[in-house]
CSV table of C-alpha atoms in Angstrom, one decimal:
chain,number,residue,atom,x,y,z
W,1,MET,CA,261.0,0.4,159.3
W,2,GLY,CA,259.1,2.9,160.9
W,3,LEU,CA,259.5,6.8,162.1
W,4,PRO,CA,262.9,6.9,163.4
W,5,GLY,CA,263.0,8.4,167.1
W,6,HIS,CA,260.7,9.1,170.3
W,7,ALA,CA,259.6,12.2,172.4
W,8,THR,CA,262.9,13.7,173.7
W,9,PRO,CA,262.7,16.8,176.3
W,10,GLU,CA,264.3,18.6,173.6
W,11,GLY,CA,261.5,18.2,171.1
W,12,THR,CA,258.9,18.6,173.1
W,13,LEU,CA,260.2,22.0,174.4
W,14,ARG,CA,260.3,23.1,171.1
W,15,PHE,CA,256.3,21.6,170.7
W,16,ARG,CA,255.3,23.6,173.7
W,17,GLN,CA,257.2,27.0,172.7
W,18,ARG,CA,255.3,26.5,169.1
W,19,PHE,CA,252.2,26.9,170.8
W,20,THR,CA,252.6,28.5,174.2
W,21,ALA,CA,250.9,32.0,172.9
W,22,LYS,CA,247.7,29.9,171.6
W,23,VAL,CA,246.9,27.7,174.6
W,24,ALA,CA,245.6,28.1,178.5
W,25,GLU,CA,248.5,28.6,181.0
W,26,GLY,CA,249.6,25.6,182.6
W,27,HIS,CA,248.5,23.7,179.4
W,28,PHE,CA,251.9,21.9,179.2
W,29,ARG,CA,253.3,20.2,182.1
W,30,ARG,CA,256.2,18.5,183.0
W,31,PHE,CA,257.0,14.7,183.1
W,32,HIS,CA,260.3,13.2,182.8
W,33,GLY,CA,261.6,15.9,181.3
W,34,LEU,CA,258.9,16.1,178.6
W,35,TRP,CA,256.4,18.3,178.2
W,36,LEU,CA,253.3,17.3,177.7
W,37,SER,CA,250.2,18.8,176.6
W,38,SER,CA,247.4,18.4,179.9
W,39,VAL,CA,245.1,17.2,177.0
W,40,GLY,CA,245.5,13.7,175.3
W,41,LEU,CA,243.4,12.4,172.5
W,42,GLY,CA,242.6,8.7,173.2
W,43,THR,CA,241.2,6.3,170.5
W,44,TYR,CA,239.5,3.6,172.0
W,45,LEU,CA,235.3,4.4,170.8
W,46,GLY,CA,234.0,4.1,167.1
W,47,ASP,CA,232.9,1.5,164.4
W,48,GLU,CA,235.1,-0.7,162.4
W,49,ASP,CA,234.8,0.7,159.4
W,50,ALA,CA,236.6,3.1,157.0
W,51,GLY,CA,234.7,6.2,157.8
W,52,THR,CA,235.6,6.0,161.0
W,53,ASP,CA,239.4,5.3,160.2
W,54,GLU,CA,239.7,8.6,158.5
W,55,LEU,CA,237.8,10.8,161.1
W,56,TYR,CA,240.4,9.2,163.4
W,57,ARG,CA,242.9,10.4,161.1
W,58,GLU,CA,241.8,13.8,160.5
W,59,ALA,CA,241.2,13.8,164.7
W,60,VAL,CA,244.6,13.1,165.1
W,61,VAL,CA,246.1,15.8,162.7
W,62,ARG,CA,244.0,18.1,164.1
W,63,ALA,CA,244.6,17.6,167.9
W,64,VAL,CA,248.3,18.0,167.0
W,65,GLU,CA,247.8,21.5,165.1
W,66,LEU,CA,246.0,22.7,168.2
W,67,GLY,CA,248.5,21.5,170.4
W,68,CYS,CA,248.0,17.9,172.0
W,69,ASN,CA,251.3,16.1,171.8
W,70,VAL,CA,250.2,13.5,173.5
W,71,LEU,CA,248.5,10.3,171.7
W,72,ASP,CA,246.5,7.2,173.1
W,73,SER,CA,245.8,3.8,171.8
W,74,ALA,CA,245.9,-0.3,172.2
W,75,ILE,CA,246.2,-2.7,169.7
W,76,ASN,CA,242.8,-4.1,170.4
W,77,TYR,CA,240.9,-0.9,169.7
W,78,ARG,CA,238.9,-1.2,166.7
W,79,HIS,CA,240.5,-4.3,165.6
W,80,GLN,CA,243.9,-2.7,165.4
W,81,ARG,CA,242.5,0.1,163.1
W,82,SER,CA,243.0,2.7,165.3
W,83,GLU,CA,246.4,1.8,166.2
W,84,ARG,CA,247.0,2.2,162.1
W,85,ALA,CA,244.7,5.3,161.8
W,86,MET,CA,247.3,7.2,164.3
W,87,GLY,CA,250.2,6.0,162.2
W,88,THR,CA,248.9,7.1,158.9
W,89,ALA,CA,248.4,10.5,160.8
W,90,LEU,CA,251.6,10.5,162.3
W,91,GLY,CA,253.4,10.1,159.2
W,92,SER,CA,251.5,12.4,157.3
W,93,LEU,CA,252.3,15.1,160.0
W,94,VAL,CA,255.7,14.1,159.7
W,95,ARG,CA,256.1,14.2,156.0
W,96,LEU,CA,254.4,17.6,155.8
W,97,GLY,CA,256.5,19.2,158.2
W,98,ARG,CA,253.8,19.6,160.8
W,99,ALA,CA,255.1,18.0,163.4
W,100,ALA,CA,258.3,16.2,164.3
W,101,ARG,CA,258.3,12.9,166.0
W,102,ASP,CA,260.6,14.0,169.1
W,103,GLU,CA,257.5,16.4,169.5
W,104,ILE,CA,254.7,14.2,170.4
W,105,LEU,CA,254.4,11.1,172.9
W,106,VAL,CA,252.9,8.1,171.9
W,107,ALA,CA,251.3,5.5,174.2
W,108,THR,CA,249.8,1.7,173.4
W,109,LYS,CA,248.9,-1.0,174.8
W,110,GLY,CA,249.0,-4.8,174.9
W,111,GLY,CA,247.3,-7.9,176.5
W,112,PHE,CA,243.7,-8.2,175.0
W,113,LEU,CA,243.7,-10.9,171.7
W,114,PRO,CA,243.1,-8.3,169.0
W,115,PHE,CA,241.1,-9.1,165.8
W,116,ASP,CA,242.8,-8.1,162.5
W,117,GLY,CA,240.7,-5.2,161.0
W,118,GLU,CA,237.3,-7.0,161.6
W,119,TYR,CA,235.5,-9.0,163.7
W,120,PRO,CA,235.9,-13.0,162.3
W,121,ALA,CA,233.3,-14.9,161.1
W,122,ASN,CA,235.0,-18.0,163.2
W,123,PRO,CA,236.8,-16.4,166.5
W,124,ARG,CA,238.0,-19.6,167.8
W,125,ALA,CA,239.6,-20.7,164.7
W,126,TYR,CA,240.9,-17.1,164.3
W,127,VAL,CA,242.8,-17.3,167.8
W,128,HIS,CA,244.0,-20.9,167.2
W,129,GLU,CA,245.3,-20.0,163.8
W,130,THR,CA,247.3,-16.6,164.7
W,131,PHE,CA,248.7,-17.1,168.5
W,132,ILE,CA,248.5,-21.0,169.4
W,133,ARG,CA,249.5,-22.6,166.3
W,134,PRO,CA,252.3,-20.3,165.8
W,135,ALA,CA,253.2,-20.9,169.6
W,136,ILE,CA,252.9,-17.1,170.2
W,137,LEU,CA,250.8,-18.2,173.4
W,138,ARG,CA,249.6,-21.6,175.1
W,139,PRO,CA,245.9,-22.2,175.4
W,140,GLU,CA,246.5,-22.0,179.5
W,141,ASP,CA,248.7,-18.7,179.4
W,142,LEU,CA,244.6,-17.5,178.0
W,143,VAL,CA,242.4,-16.0,180.7
W,144,ALA,CA,238.5,-15.2,180.0
W,145,GLY,CA,239.4,-16.5,176.3
W,146,CYS,CA,241.0,-12.7,175.5
W,147,HIS,CA,243.8,-11.6,177.8
W,148,CYS,CA,247.4,-13.1,178.2
W,149,LEU,CA,250.3,-11.5,179.4
W,150,ALA,CA,252.9,-14.2,178.4
W,151,PRO,CA,256.4,-13.1,177.6
W,152,ALA,CA,256.3,-14.4,173.9
W,153,TYR,CA,252.8,-12.8,173.4
W,154,LEU,CA,253.7,-9.1,174.5
W,155,ARG,CA,256.9,-9.5,172.2
W,156,HIS,CA,254.6,-10.3,169.3
W,157,GLN,CA,252.0,-7.8,170.0
W,158,LEU,CA,254.8,-4.7,170.8
W,159,ALA,CA,255.9,-5.9,167.2
W,160,ARG,CA,252.7,-5.5,165.8
W,161,SER,CA,252.0,-2.1,167.2
W,162,ARG,CA,255.0,-0.8,166.2
W,163,GLN,CA,254.2,-1.8,162.4
W,164,ASN,CA,250.7,-0.6,162.9
W,165,LEU,CA,252.1,3.0,164.2
W,166,GLY,CA,255.0,2.9,162.1
W,167,LEU,CA,257.0,3.7,164.9
W,168,ASP,CA,260.6,2.4,165.6
W,169,CYS,CA,259.9,3.1,169.4
W,170,VAL,CA,257.1,3.6,171.4
W,171,ASP,CA,257.2,6.1,174.3
W,172,ILE,CA,254.8,4.0,176.5
W,173,TYR,CA,253.7,0.5,176.3
W,174,TYR,CA,251.0,-0.2,178.7
W,175,VAL,CA,250.3,-3.7,180.1
W,176,HIS,CA,246.4,-3.7,179.4
W,177,ASN,CA,244.0,-4.1,182.0
W,178,PRO,CA,246.1,-6.9,184.1
W,179,GLU,CA,243.5,-7.3,187.1
W,180,THR,CA,241.6,-9.6,184.0
W,181,GLN,CA,243.7,-12.4,184.9
W,182,LEU,CA,242.3,-12.4,188.7
W,183,GLN,CA,239.2,-13.6,187.1
W,184,GLU,CA,240.9,-17.2,186.9
W,185,ILE,CA,244.0,-16.9,188.9
W,186,SER,CA,245.2,-16.1,191.8
W,187,ARG,CA,247.0,-13.0,193.2
W,188,ASP,CA,250.5,-14.6,193.5
W,189,GLU,CA,250.2,-16.0,190.0
W,190,LEU,CA,249.4,-12.7,188.9
W,191,HIS,CA,252.4,-11.4,190.5
W,192,ALA,CA,254.6,-14.6,188.9
W,193,ARG,CA,253.1,-13.2,185.1
W,194,LEU,CA,253.2,-9.9,185.8
W,195,ARG,CA,257.1,-10.1,186.7
W,196,HIS,CA,257.5,-12.2,183.4
W,197,ALA,CA,256.0,-9.2,181.5
W,198,PHE,CA,257.9,-6.5,182.9
W,199,ALA,CA,260.8,-8.2,182.7
W,200,THR,CA,260.1,-8.5,179.0
W,201,LEU,CA,259.3,-5.0,178.5
W,202,GLU,CA,262.8,-3.8,180.4
W,203,GLU,CA,264.2,-6.1,177.3
W,204,ALA,CA,262.2,-4.0,174.5
W,205,VAL,CA,263.4,-1.0,176.9
W,206,THR,CA,267.1,-1.8,176.3
W,207,GLN,CA,266.4,-2.9,172.5
W,208,GLY,CA,264.9,0.5,171.9
W,209,ALA,CA,261.8,-0.6,170.8
W,210,ILE,CA,259.8,1.4,174.0
W,211,ARG,CA,261.0,3.8,176.5
W,212,MET,CA,259.2,3.2,179.5
W,213,TYR,CA,255.9,1.2,180.6
W,214,GLY,CA,253.4,0.7,183.2
W,215,THR,CA,249.6,-0.6,183.8
W,216,ALA,CA,246.7,0.9,181.9
W,217,THR,CA,243.5,-0.3,184.2
W,218,TRP,CA,240.0,0.0,184.6
W,219,ASN,CA,238.8,-1.2,187.7
W,220,GLY,CA,242.4,-2.4,189.5
W,221,TYR,CA,243.7,0.8,190.9
W,222,ARG,CA,240.0,1.8,192.0
W,223,GLN,CA,238.7,-0.9,193.8
W,224,PRO,CA,238.9,-1.4,198.0
W,225,PRO,CA,241.5,-3.9,199.0
W,226,SER,CA,239.3,-7.0,199.4
W,227,ALA,CA,237.9,-6.9,195.9
W,228,ARG,CA,239.6,-9.9,193.5
W,229,ASP,CA,240.4,-7.4,190.9
W,230,TYR,CA,242.3,-4.9,193.0
W,231,LEU,CA,245.7,-4.0,192.6
W,232,SER,CA,248.1,-2.6,194.9
W,233,LEU,CA,250.5,0.1,193.5
W,234,SER,CA,253.2,-0.5,195.7
W,235,GLU,CA,253.1,-4.5,195.3
W,236,VAL,CA,253.4,-3.6,191.3
W,237,VAL,CA,256.2,-1.3,191.5
W,238,ALA,CA,257.8,-3.8,193.7
W,239,LEU,CA,257.9,-6.1,191.0
W,240,ALA,CA,259.4,-4.0,188.4
W,241,ARG,CA,262.0,-3.1,191.1
W,242,GLU,CA,262.5,-6.7,191.1
W,243,VAL,CA,263.4,-7.5,187.8
W,244,GLY,CA,264.7,-3.9,186.4
W,245,GLY,CA,266.5,-2.7,189.6
W,246,PRO,CA,266.6,0.6,191.1
W,247,ASP,CA,266.6,2.2,187.7
W,248,HIS,CA,263.7,0.2,186.7
W,249,HIS,CA,260.9,1.8,183.5
W,250,PHE,CA,258.2,1.3,185.1
W,251,LYS,CA,257.2,5.0,185.3
W,252,VAL,CA,253.1,5.3,184.4
W,253,ILE,CA,249.9,4.3,185.3
W,254,GLN,CA,246.6,4.9,183.6
W,255,LEU,CA,243.0,4.6,185.0
W,256,PRO,CA,239.7,6.5,184.8
W,257,HIS,CA,239.4,9.7,187.2
W,258,ASN,CA,235.9,11.8,186.4
W,259,LEU,CA,233.0,12.6,188.2
W,260,GLY,CA,231.6,9.0,187.6
W,261,MET,CA,234.3,7.6,188.6
W,262,PRO,CA,236.1,9.2,191.3
W,263,GLU,CA,237.7,6.7,193.3
W,264,ALA,CA,241.3,7.4,191.9
W,265,LEU,CA,241.5,10.8,194.7
W,266,THR,CA,238.5,10.0,196.7
W,267,ARG,CA,239.5,5.7,198.2
W,268,ALA,CA,242.1,5.4,200.5
W,269,ASN,CA,242.9,2.1,198.8
W,270,GLN,CA,246.6,2.3,198.6
W,271,LEU,CA,248.9,1.3,201.6
W,272,LEU,CA,252.1,3.2,201.5
W,273,ASP,CA,254.8,3.7,204.2
W,274,GLY,CA,252.5,2.3,206.5
W,275,GLU,CA,249.5,4.9,205.5
W,276,TRP,CA,246.2,4.6,203.3
W,277,VAL,CA,246.3,7.1,200.5
W,278,SER,CA,244.6,7.4,196.9
W,279,THR,CA,245.6,5.9,194.1
W,280,LEU,CA,246.3,9.5,192.9
W,281,GLU,CA,248.7,10.4,195.9
W,282,ALA,CA,250.3,7.3,196.2
W,283,ALA,CA,251.3,7.5,192.2
W,284,SER,CA,252.4,11.1,193.0
């Protein structure tokens, strides 16, 4: 049993009001009724050791205490250790009364096969015993030896992430780098797999395991349309609409945007209503 609840308009407003006098004007922005900090904390990098775990726990606590209420992880980050460190920190914050569950948005991701705490001596045997033998995934579901979108696998990974994070409900669950699949399968097959994945996540919303879902990408939304690993945001949203109807819960995308990787704003690669616009414009 994890921490009950999820980020709410009331909770995030309370968080915002507590920090209004301490942060820059415009630091908090409204998103689907939630007041979210413009700076979030990610948990991707670092060694897989106890010292880094402790540094992450301290960083999560300190970030929340300074007015950050957006926390992001993925089950494969540091072999599940990042999720677990975040979960410990969240539990501590709530237990000590420094934050409430409904004040903080927590996001995580599924798609890449995670190891468990450390790199195994025999990765092939680990994958077979952990995922294939229990029928969590089939060998033909696996792409590039490390990526899977099968419904049973996503259900398993979401359950493990909730356990790692110590949460009953994850606010945002991302399908992690779905463009990885295009290394080995056709675009039509990717769309079929995403359709099943989104149906699984719509089901998770109904069950109260997540609040919304999306796609977290590296190259997909930044590439020119001619690239093999390009993703069309309009096509991806259409898949969600097919399985979830007009009130589907595909609400978010994630992609790099910085001085070295500016394509989210500078490349008009998304076709929207007959016009080519940037990914950020299309998303807006």
